[in-house]
Amino acid sequence: MNKIRLKNKLNESVVRRGLFFIAMVFFGFIFNYLLHYFASGALNLHEFGIFYESIVIVNLATVPAIVFGMYFTRYVANIKDKEKASAEIINYISIIKRKGIKVLLVLILVIISISIFIKIKALLLYLIIVPVIYGSYLKEALISAFEAANKMVFTGVFIMSMLFLRFLFGVSFLIIGGTVWFGMLGIMVSYYLTFFIFYRYLAADGFSGAPNFKIELWNMKSFILSFSVVSLIMYLDIVLAYFVLDAAELSMYASSSVLPKGLLLFTLPLTKVIYPMIASNNLPHTKNYWSIVLKMLGIMLFVSISGTAVLIFFSELF
């Protein structure tokens, strides 16, 4: 009875869910920072700058997957039948897998075809970045599936596990290979491994019913464009630095921006706690709507102020 009561409190309270989610994601972001820290030691200045730029490319290319997930979460939030919701969740992941592998093969063929006529520097790195992006799409699809199922605790566990394996394989491959493309290969392995481990858990529930959700890019175009612009602005300084700074300066600038950008990214997962709750068409008409929004904004403000204070008072350590 006490376990059921605790579970209900976590489901109903934005603050409790937000803080619980922060606790798990916090450890994940530590592993994210450690990946960059060890990469800066394993690679020379020029290579580390390229390594960081490669991760930025993957993050920006994954923006549409985040938008797809938000549309999907809103769609499932309004389904009352649990079996039908389960069918939609499995179907959504299958859509990302099928369409993603087609795009992956096309992009690889395009890159190889271009390389035949034009010499492409770091061809191998480009060929690895493409499947890394696909792995990132699979990862985001699974996060969206857990969010749609309102399994926020499991979402936090998944994110923490994914970032831990990303750190473990990324650093291990960097130590073994000592090159940028080897490090990106390690990140790719971590994405696929995490996906297949957690997907087995999700698919084990089984499902029935005919799914209806479809990814309609034309209807999502405005949201994808606006979200992409915001994401590009967040990384615009790194993109411009690539063209303005030399290799050594780019590496130092990238290293110095890891923590500030990490602080910004740390607040984004908090929206995953509130989004499934406000995505339902019924919630905006209740008196609790603005209360939920204000509580989540309060948590984000607390995290932002605390993180900024740490960066200011302990700047010499970073």
GROMACS .gro file of C-alpha atoms in nm:
model
  318
    1MET     CA    1   0.000   0.000   0.000
    2ASN     CA    2   0.283   0.239   0.089
    3LYS     CA    3   0.455   0.167  -0.244
    4ILE     CA    4   0.134   0.241  -0.434
    5ARG     CA    5   0.086   0.564  -0.239
    6LEU     CA    6   0.446   0.672  -0.311
    7LYS     CA    7   0.403   0.592  -0.682
    8ASN     CA    8   0.082   0.795  -0.698
    9LYS     CA    9   0.251   1.091  -0.529
   10LEU     CA   10   0.535   1.079  -0.781
   11ASN     CA   11   0.288   1.067  -1.070
   12GLU     CA   12   0.079   1.356  -0.938
   13SER     CA   13   0.348   1.593  -0.811
   14VAL     CA   14   0.546   1.793  -1.066
   15VAL     CA   15   0.800   1.896  -0.804
   16ARG     CA   16   0.864   1.541  -0.681
   17ARG     CA   17   0.887   1.402  -1.032
   18GLY     CA   18   1.108   1.691  -1.140
   19LEU     CA   19   1.351   1.652  -0.850
   20PHE     CA   20   1.356   1.272  -0.887
   21PHE     CA   21   1.428   1.311  -1.257
   22ILE     CA   22   1.701   1.570  -1.190
   23ALA     CA   23   1.871   1.334  -0.945
   24MET     CA   24   1.908   1.065  -1.211
   25VAL     CA   25   1.986   1.291  -1.507
   26PHE     CA   26   2.246   1.478  -1.299
   27PHE     CA   27   2.466   1.168  -1.284
   28GLY     CA   28   2.420   1.123  -1.657
   29PHE     CA   29   2.548   1.473  -1.728
   30ILE     CA   30   2.850   1.407  -1.509
   31PHE     CA   31   2.938   1.121  -1.744
   32ASN     CA   32   2.881   1.357  -2.039
   33TYR     CA   33   3.130   1.605  -1.893
   34LEU     CA   34   3.379   1.329  -1.815
   35LEU     CA   35   3.363   1.213  -2.177
   36HIS     CA   36   3.474   1.556  -2.296
   37TYR     CA   37   3.732   1.581  -2.018
   38PHE     CA   38   3.901   1.252  -2.107
   39ALA     CA   39   3.868   1.323  -2.480
   40SER     CA   40   4.061   1.648  -2.435
   41GLY     CA   41   4.344   1.444  -2.283
   42ALA     CA   42   4.335   1.157  -2.533
   43LEU     CA   43   4.331   1.382  -2.842
   44ASN     CA   44   4.552   1.670  -2.945
   45LEU     CA   45   4.411   2.024  -2.967
   46HIS     CA   46   4.312   2.000  -3.333
   47GLU     CA   47   4.148   1.659  -3.295
   48PHE     CA   48   3.952   1.754  -2.984
   49GLY     CA   49   3.802   2.054  -3.165
   50ILE     CA   50   3.690   1.825  -3.450
   51PHE     CA   51   3.557   1.570  -3.199
   52TYR     CA   52   3.342   1.835  -3.029
   53GLU     CA   53   3.221   1.967  -3.366
   54SER     CA   54   3.122   1.613  -3.466
   55ILE     CA   55   2.906   1.582  -3.154
   56VAL     CA   56   2.748   1.921  -3.232
   57ILE     CA   57   2.662   1.797  -3.584
   58VAL     CA   58   2.494   1.489  -3.435
   59ASN     CA   59   2.298   1.701  -3.185
   60LEU     CA   60   2.174   1.943  -3.451
   61ALA     CA   61   2.084   1.661  -3.691
   62THR     CA   62   1.877   1.497  -3.416
   63VAL     CA   63   1.650   1.802  -3.369
   64PRO     CA   64   1.372   1.661  -3.597
   65ALA     CA   65   1.365   1.344  -3.385
   66ILE     CA   66   1.292   1.554  -3.076
   67VAL     CA   67   1.006   1.726  -3.259
   68PHE     CA   68   0.867   1.391  -3.381
   69GLY     CA   69   0.875   1.270  -3.020
   70MET     CA   70   0.687   1.573  -2.889
   71TYR     CA   71   0.412   1.528  -3.148
   72PHE     CA   72   0.395   1.157  -3.067
   73THR     CA   73   0.379   1.214  -2.690
   74ARG     CA   74   0.092   1.459  -2.737
   75TYR     CA   75  -0.087   1.206  -2.959
   76VAL     CA   76  -0.054   0.918  -2.711
   77ALA     CA   77  -0.144   1.138  -2.411
   78ASN     CA   78  -0.499   1.160  -2.547
   79ILE     CA   79  -0.543   0.784  -2.593
   80LYS     CA   80  -0.741   0.631  -2.306
   81ASP     CA   81  -0.704   0.267  -2.414
   82LYS     CA   82  -0.375   0.135  -2.273
   83GLU     CA   83  -0.350  -0.149  -2.527
   84LYS     CA   84  -0.394   0.092  -2.815
   85ALA     CA   85  -0.137   0.327  -2.662
   86SER     CA   86   0.110   0.036  -2.638
   87ALA     CA   87   0.050  -0.049  -3.003
   88GLU     CA   88   0.116   0.314  -3.101
   89ILE     CA   89   0.440   0.320  -2.898
   90ILE     CA   90   0.584   0.008  -3.064
   91ASN     CA   91   0.467   0.134  -3.404
   92TYR     CA   92   0.639   0.471  -3.353
   93ILE     CA   93   0.974   0.307  -3.282
   94SER     CA   94   0.927   0.083  -3.587
   95ILE     CA   95   0.864   0.392  -3.804
   96ILE     CA   96   1.188   0.553  -3.686
   97LYS     CA   97   1.380   0.228  -3.743
   98ARG     CA   98   1.242   0.167  -4.095
   99LYS     CA   99   1.258   0.520  -4.230
  100GLY     CA  100   1.586   0.591  -4.052
  101ILE     CA  101   1.771   0.296  -4.204
  102LYS     CA  102   1.658   0.405  -4.552
  103VAL     CA  103   1.786   0.759  -4.499
  104LEU     CA  104   2.107   0.617  -4.350
  105LEU     CA  105   2.181   0.403  -4.657
  106VAL     CA  106   2.098   0.689  -4.897
  107LEU     CA  107   2.329   0.933  -4.715
  108ILE     CA  108   2.615   0.683  -4.709
  109LEU     CA  109   2.574   0.618  -5.082
  110VAL     CA  110   2.565   0.994  -5.151
  111ILE     CA  111   2.882   1.055  -4.950
  112ILE     CA  112   3.065   0.767  -5.120
  113SER     CA  113   2.945   0.884  -5.464
  114ILE     CA  114   3.064   1.239  -5.402
  115SER     CA  115   3.401   1.112  -5.277
  116ILE     CA  116   3.457   0.939  -5.611
  117PHE     CA  117   3.457   1.273  -5.792
  118ILE     CA  118   3.566   1.508  -5.516
  119LYS     CA  119   3.829   1.435  -5.253
  120ILE     CA  120   3.662   1.458  -4.912
  121LYS     CA  121   3.882   1.517  -4.612
  122ALA     CA  122   3.801   1.292  -4.316
  123LEU     CA  123   3.578   1.071  -4.534
  124LEU     CA  124   3.580   0.794  -4.275
  125LEU     CA  125   3.464   1.036  -4.005
  126TYR     CA  126   3.166   1.146  -4.218
  127LEU     CA  127   3.075   0.784  -4.287
  128ILE     CA  128   3.070   0.716  -3.911
  129ILE     CA  129   2.882   1.034  -3.816
  130VAL     CA  130   2.583   0.927  -4.031
  131PRO     CA  131   2.515   0.599  -3.839
  132VAL     CA  132   2.582   0.787  -3.513
  133ILE     CA  133   2.297   1.022  -3.609
  134TYR     CA  134   2.075   0.720  -3.680
  135GLY     CA  135   2.163   0.580  -3.338
  136SER     CA  136   2.074   0.916  -3.185
  137TYR     CA  137   1.733   0.899  -3.357
  138LEU     CA  138   1.674   0.551  -3.211
  139LYS     CA  139   1.772   0.682  -2.869
  140GLU     CA  140   1.532   0.976  -2.894
  141ALA     CA  141   1.254   0.745  -3.018
  142LEU     CA  142   1.293   0.529  -2.708
  143ILE     CA  143   1.295   0.833  -2.479
  144SER     CA  144   0.973   0.953  -2.645
  145ALA     CA  145   0.822   0.606  -2.603
  146PHE     CA  146   0.892   0.604  -2.228
  147GLU     CA  147   0.759   0.959  -2.196
  148ALA     CA  148   0.443   0.869  -2.386
  149ALA     CA  149   0.395   0.573  -2.151
  150ASN     CA  150   0.441   0.822  -1.863
  151LYS     CA  151   0.735   0.620  -1.728
  152MET     CA  152   0.940   0.918  -1.616
  153VAL     CA  153   1.150   0.727  -1.364
  154PHE     CA  154   1.241   0.474  -1.631
  155THR     CA  155   1.315   0.762  -1.869
  156GLY     CA  156   1.566   0.898  -1.618
  157VAL     CA  157   1.725   0.555  -1.577
  158PHE     CA  158   1.750   0.521  -1.954
  159ILE     CA  159   1.914   0.863  -2.001
  160MET     CA  160   2.162   0.799  -1.719
  161SER     CA  161   2.247   0.451  -1.856
  162MET     CA  162   2.285   0.584  -2.211
  163LEU     CA  163   2.522   0.863  -2.102
  164PHE     CA  164   2.721   0.622  -1.888
  165LEU     CA  165   2.768   0.378  -2.177
  166ARG     CA  166   2.844   0.674  -2.404
  167PHE     CA  167   3.123   0.775  -2.166
  168LEU     CA  168   3.247   0.419  -2.121
  169PHE     CA  169   3.262   0.325  -2.491
  170GLY     CA  170   3.364   0.672  -2.608
  171VAL     CA  171   3.665   0.689  -2.377
  172SER     CA  172   3.757   0.323  -2.434
  173PHE     CA  173   3.755   0.363  -2.811
  174LEU     CA  174   3.954   0.687  -2.784
  175ILE     CA  175   4.218   0.511  -2.575
  176ILE     CA  176   4.232   0.214  -2.814
  177GLY     CA  177   4.226   0.406  -3.143
  178GLY     CA  178   4.345   0.752  -3.046
  179THR     CA  179   4.151   0.921  -3.327
  180VAL     CA  180   3.832   1.126  -3.362
  181TRP     CA  181   3.652   0.871  -3.578
  182PHE     CA  182   3.734   0.595  -3.327
  183GLY     CA  183   3.580   0.803  -3.048
  184MET     CA  184   3.265   0.864  -3.256
  185LEU     CA  185   3.254   0.490  -3.326
  186GLY     CA  186   3.244   0.428  -2.952
  187ILE     CA  187   2.954   0.673  -2.916
  188MET     CA  188   2.771   0.493  -3.197
  189VAL     CA  189   2.815   0.155  -3.025
  190SER     CA  190   2.679   0.298  -2.697
  191TYR     CA  191   2.365   0.432  -2.868
  192TYR     CA  192   2.284   0.102  -3.039
  193LEU     CA  193   2.362  -0.107  -2.731
  194THR     CA  194   2.147   0.107  -2.500
  195PHE     CA  195   1.862   0.105  -2.751
  196PHE     CA  196   1.850  -0.272  -2.793
  197ILE     CA  197   1.879  -0.337  -2.416
  198PHE     CA  198   1.589  -0.108  -2.325
  199TYR     CA  199   1.382  -0.182  -2.635
  200ARG     CA  200   1.366  -0.548  -2.529
  201TYR     CA  201   1.203  -0.434  -2.205
  202LEU     CA  202   0.951  -0.216  -2.387
  203ALA     CA  203   0.862  -0.477  -2.648
  204ALA     CA  204   0.823  -0.747  -2.384
  205ASP     CA  205   0.492  -0.593  -2.272
  206GLY     CA  206   0.331  -0.693  -2.602
  207PHE     CA  207   0.057  -0.497  -2.777
  208SER     CA  208  -0.260  -0.532  -2.979
  209GLY     CA  209  -0.462  -0.309  -3.205
  210ALA     CA  210  -0.397  -0.120  -3.527
  211PRO     CA  211  -0.171   0.187  -3.482
  212ASN     CA  212  -0.265   0.512  -3.657
  213PHE     CA  213   0.016   0.758  -3.584
  214LYS     CA  214   0.215   0.880  -3.883
  215ILE     CA  215   0.505   1.123  -3.913
  216GLU     CA  216   0.364   1.401  -4.131
  217LEU     CA  217   0.654   1.632  -4.201
  218TRP     CA  218   0.441   1.893  -4.376
  219ASN     CA  219   0.224   1.942  -4.067
  220MET     CA  220   0.533   1.961  -3.847
  221LYS     CA  221   0.736   2.193  -4.069
  222SER     CA  222   0.684   2.512  -3.865
  223PHE     CA  223   0.770   2.347  -3.536
  224ILE     CA  224   1.073   2.170  -3.683
  225LEU     CA  225   1.197   2.495  -3.835
  226SER     CA  226   1.153   2.699  -3.516
  227PHE     CA  227   1.305   2.427  -3.296
  228SER     CA  228   1.598   2.392  -3.537
  229VAL     CA  229   1.660   2.769  -3.529
  230VAL     CA  230   1.665   2.768  -3.148
  231SER     CA  231   1.905   2.470  -3.144
  232LEU     CA  232   2.128   2.633  -3.403
  233ILE     CA  233   2.144   2.953  -3.200
  234MET     CA  234   2.247   2.746  -2.897
  235TYR     CA  235   2.544   2.606  -3.093
  236LEU     CA  236   2.600   2.904  -3.323
  237ASP     CA  237   2.912   3.018  -3.141
  238ILE     CA  238   3.073   2.674  -3.192
  239VAL     CA  239   2.977   2.671  -3.560
  240LEU     CA  240   3.122   3.019  -3.615
  241ALA     CA  241   3.431   2.933  -3.411
  242TYR     CA  242   3.506   2.651  -3.655
  243PHE     CA  243   3.544   2.904  -3.938
  244VAL     CA  244   3.706   3.187  -3.739
  245LEU     CA  245   3.950   3.020  -3.499
  246ASP     CA  246   4.248   2.800  -3.570
  247ALA     CA  247   4.259   2.441  -3.448
  248ALA     CA  248   4.420   2.515  -3.113
  249GLU     CA  249   4.189   2.807  -3.035
  250LEU     CA  250   3.885   2.607  -3.144
  251SER     CA  251   3.980   2.326  -2.907
  252MET     CA  252   4.025   2.562  -2.613
  253TYR     CA  253   3.698   2.740  -2.690
  254ALA     CA  254   3.511   2.411  -2.720
  255SER     CA  255   3.656   2.291  -2.389
  256SER     CA  256   3.551   2.610  -2.211
  257SER     CA  257   3.194   2.587  -2.346
  258VAL     CA  258   3.123   2.229  -2.233
  259LEU     CA  259   3.000   2.320  -1.885
  260PRO     CA  260   2.796   2.633  -1.971
  261LYS     CA  261   2.620   2.450  -2.253
  262GLY     CA  262   2.579   2.150  -2.027
  263LEU     CA  263   2.397   2.373  -1.779
  264LEU     CA  264   2.160   2.487  -2.054
  265LEU     CA  265   2.102   2.132  -2.175
  266PHE     CA  266   2.045   2.016  -1.818
  267THR     CA  267   1.723   2.220  -1.794
  268LEU     CA  268   1.582   2.072  -2.115
  269PRO     CA  269   1.509   1.722  -1.978
  270LEU     CA  270   1.293   1.886  -1.712
  271THR     CA  271   1.040   1.970  -1.981
  272LYS     CA  272   1.001   1.596  -2.033
  273VAL     CA  273   0.845   1.571  -1.686
  274ILE     CA  274   0.574   1.827  -1.753
  275TYR     CA  275   0.511   1.774  -2.124
  276PRO     CA  276   0.319   1.442  -2.100
  277MET     CA  277   0.100   1.605  -1.836
  278ILE     CA  278   0.010   1.918  -2.034
  279ALA     CA  279  -0.003   1.739  -2.371
  280SER     CA  280  -0.347   1.601  -2.294
  281ASN     CA  281  -0.629   1.808  -2.441
  282ASN     CA  282  -0.812   1.794  -2.108
  283LEU     CA  283  -0.546   1.947  -1.882
  284PRO     CA  284  -0.535   2.306  -2.022
  285HIS     CA  285  -0.901   2.345  -1.920
  286THR     CA  286  -0.835   2.262  -1.554
  287LYS     CA  287  -0.735   2.498  -1.274
  288ASN     CA  288  -0.413   2.303  -1.213
  289TYR     CA  289  -0.264   2.390  -1.555
  290TRP     CA  290  -0.079   2.709  -1.459
  291SER     CA  291   0.013   2.566  -1.120
  292ILE     CA  292   0.196   2.278  -1.292
  293VAL     CA  293   0.371   2.513  -1.537
  294LEU     CA  294   0.482   2.754  -1.263
  295LYS     CA  295   0.617   2.473  -1.046
  296MET     CA  296   0.827   2.341  -1.333
  297LEU     CA  297   0.953   2.691  -1.416
  298GLY     CA  298   1.048   2.729  -1.051
  299ILE     CA  299   1.253   2.408  -1.061
  300MET     CA  300   1.426   2.523  -1.382
  301LEU     CA  301   1.504   2.861  -1.223
  302PHE     CA  302   1.650   2.688  -0.916
  303VAL     CA  303   1.869   2.462  -1.133
  304SER     CA  304   1.984   2.757  -1.347
  305ILE     CA  305   2.076   2.976  -1.050
  306SER     CA  306   2.252   2.690  -0.869
  307GLY     CA  307   2.447   2.589  -1.179
  308THR     CA  308   2.550   2.947  -1.254
  309ALA     CA  309   2.667   2.994  -0.896
  310VAL     CA  310   2.881   2.681  -0.918
  311LEU     CA  311   3.040   2.801  -1.243
  312ILE     CA  312   3.113   3.146  -1.094
  313PHE     CA  313   3.252   3.041  -0.754
  314PHE     CA  314   3.441   2.736  -0.878
  315SER     CA  315   3.553   2.870  -1.216
  316GLU     CA  316   3.920   2.797  -1.143
  317LEU     CA  317   3.845   2.425  -1.111
  318PHE     CA  318   3.679   2.417  -1.456
   0.00000   0.00000   0.00000
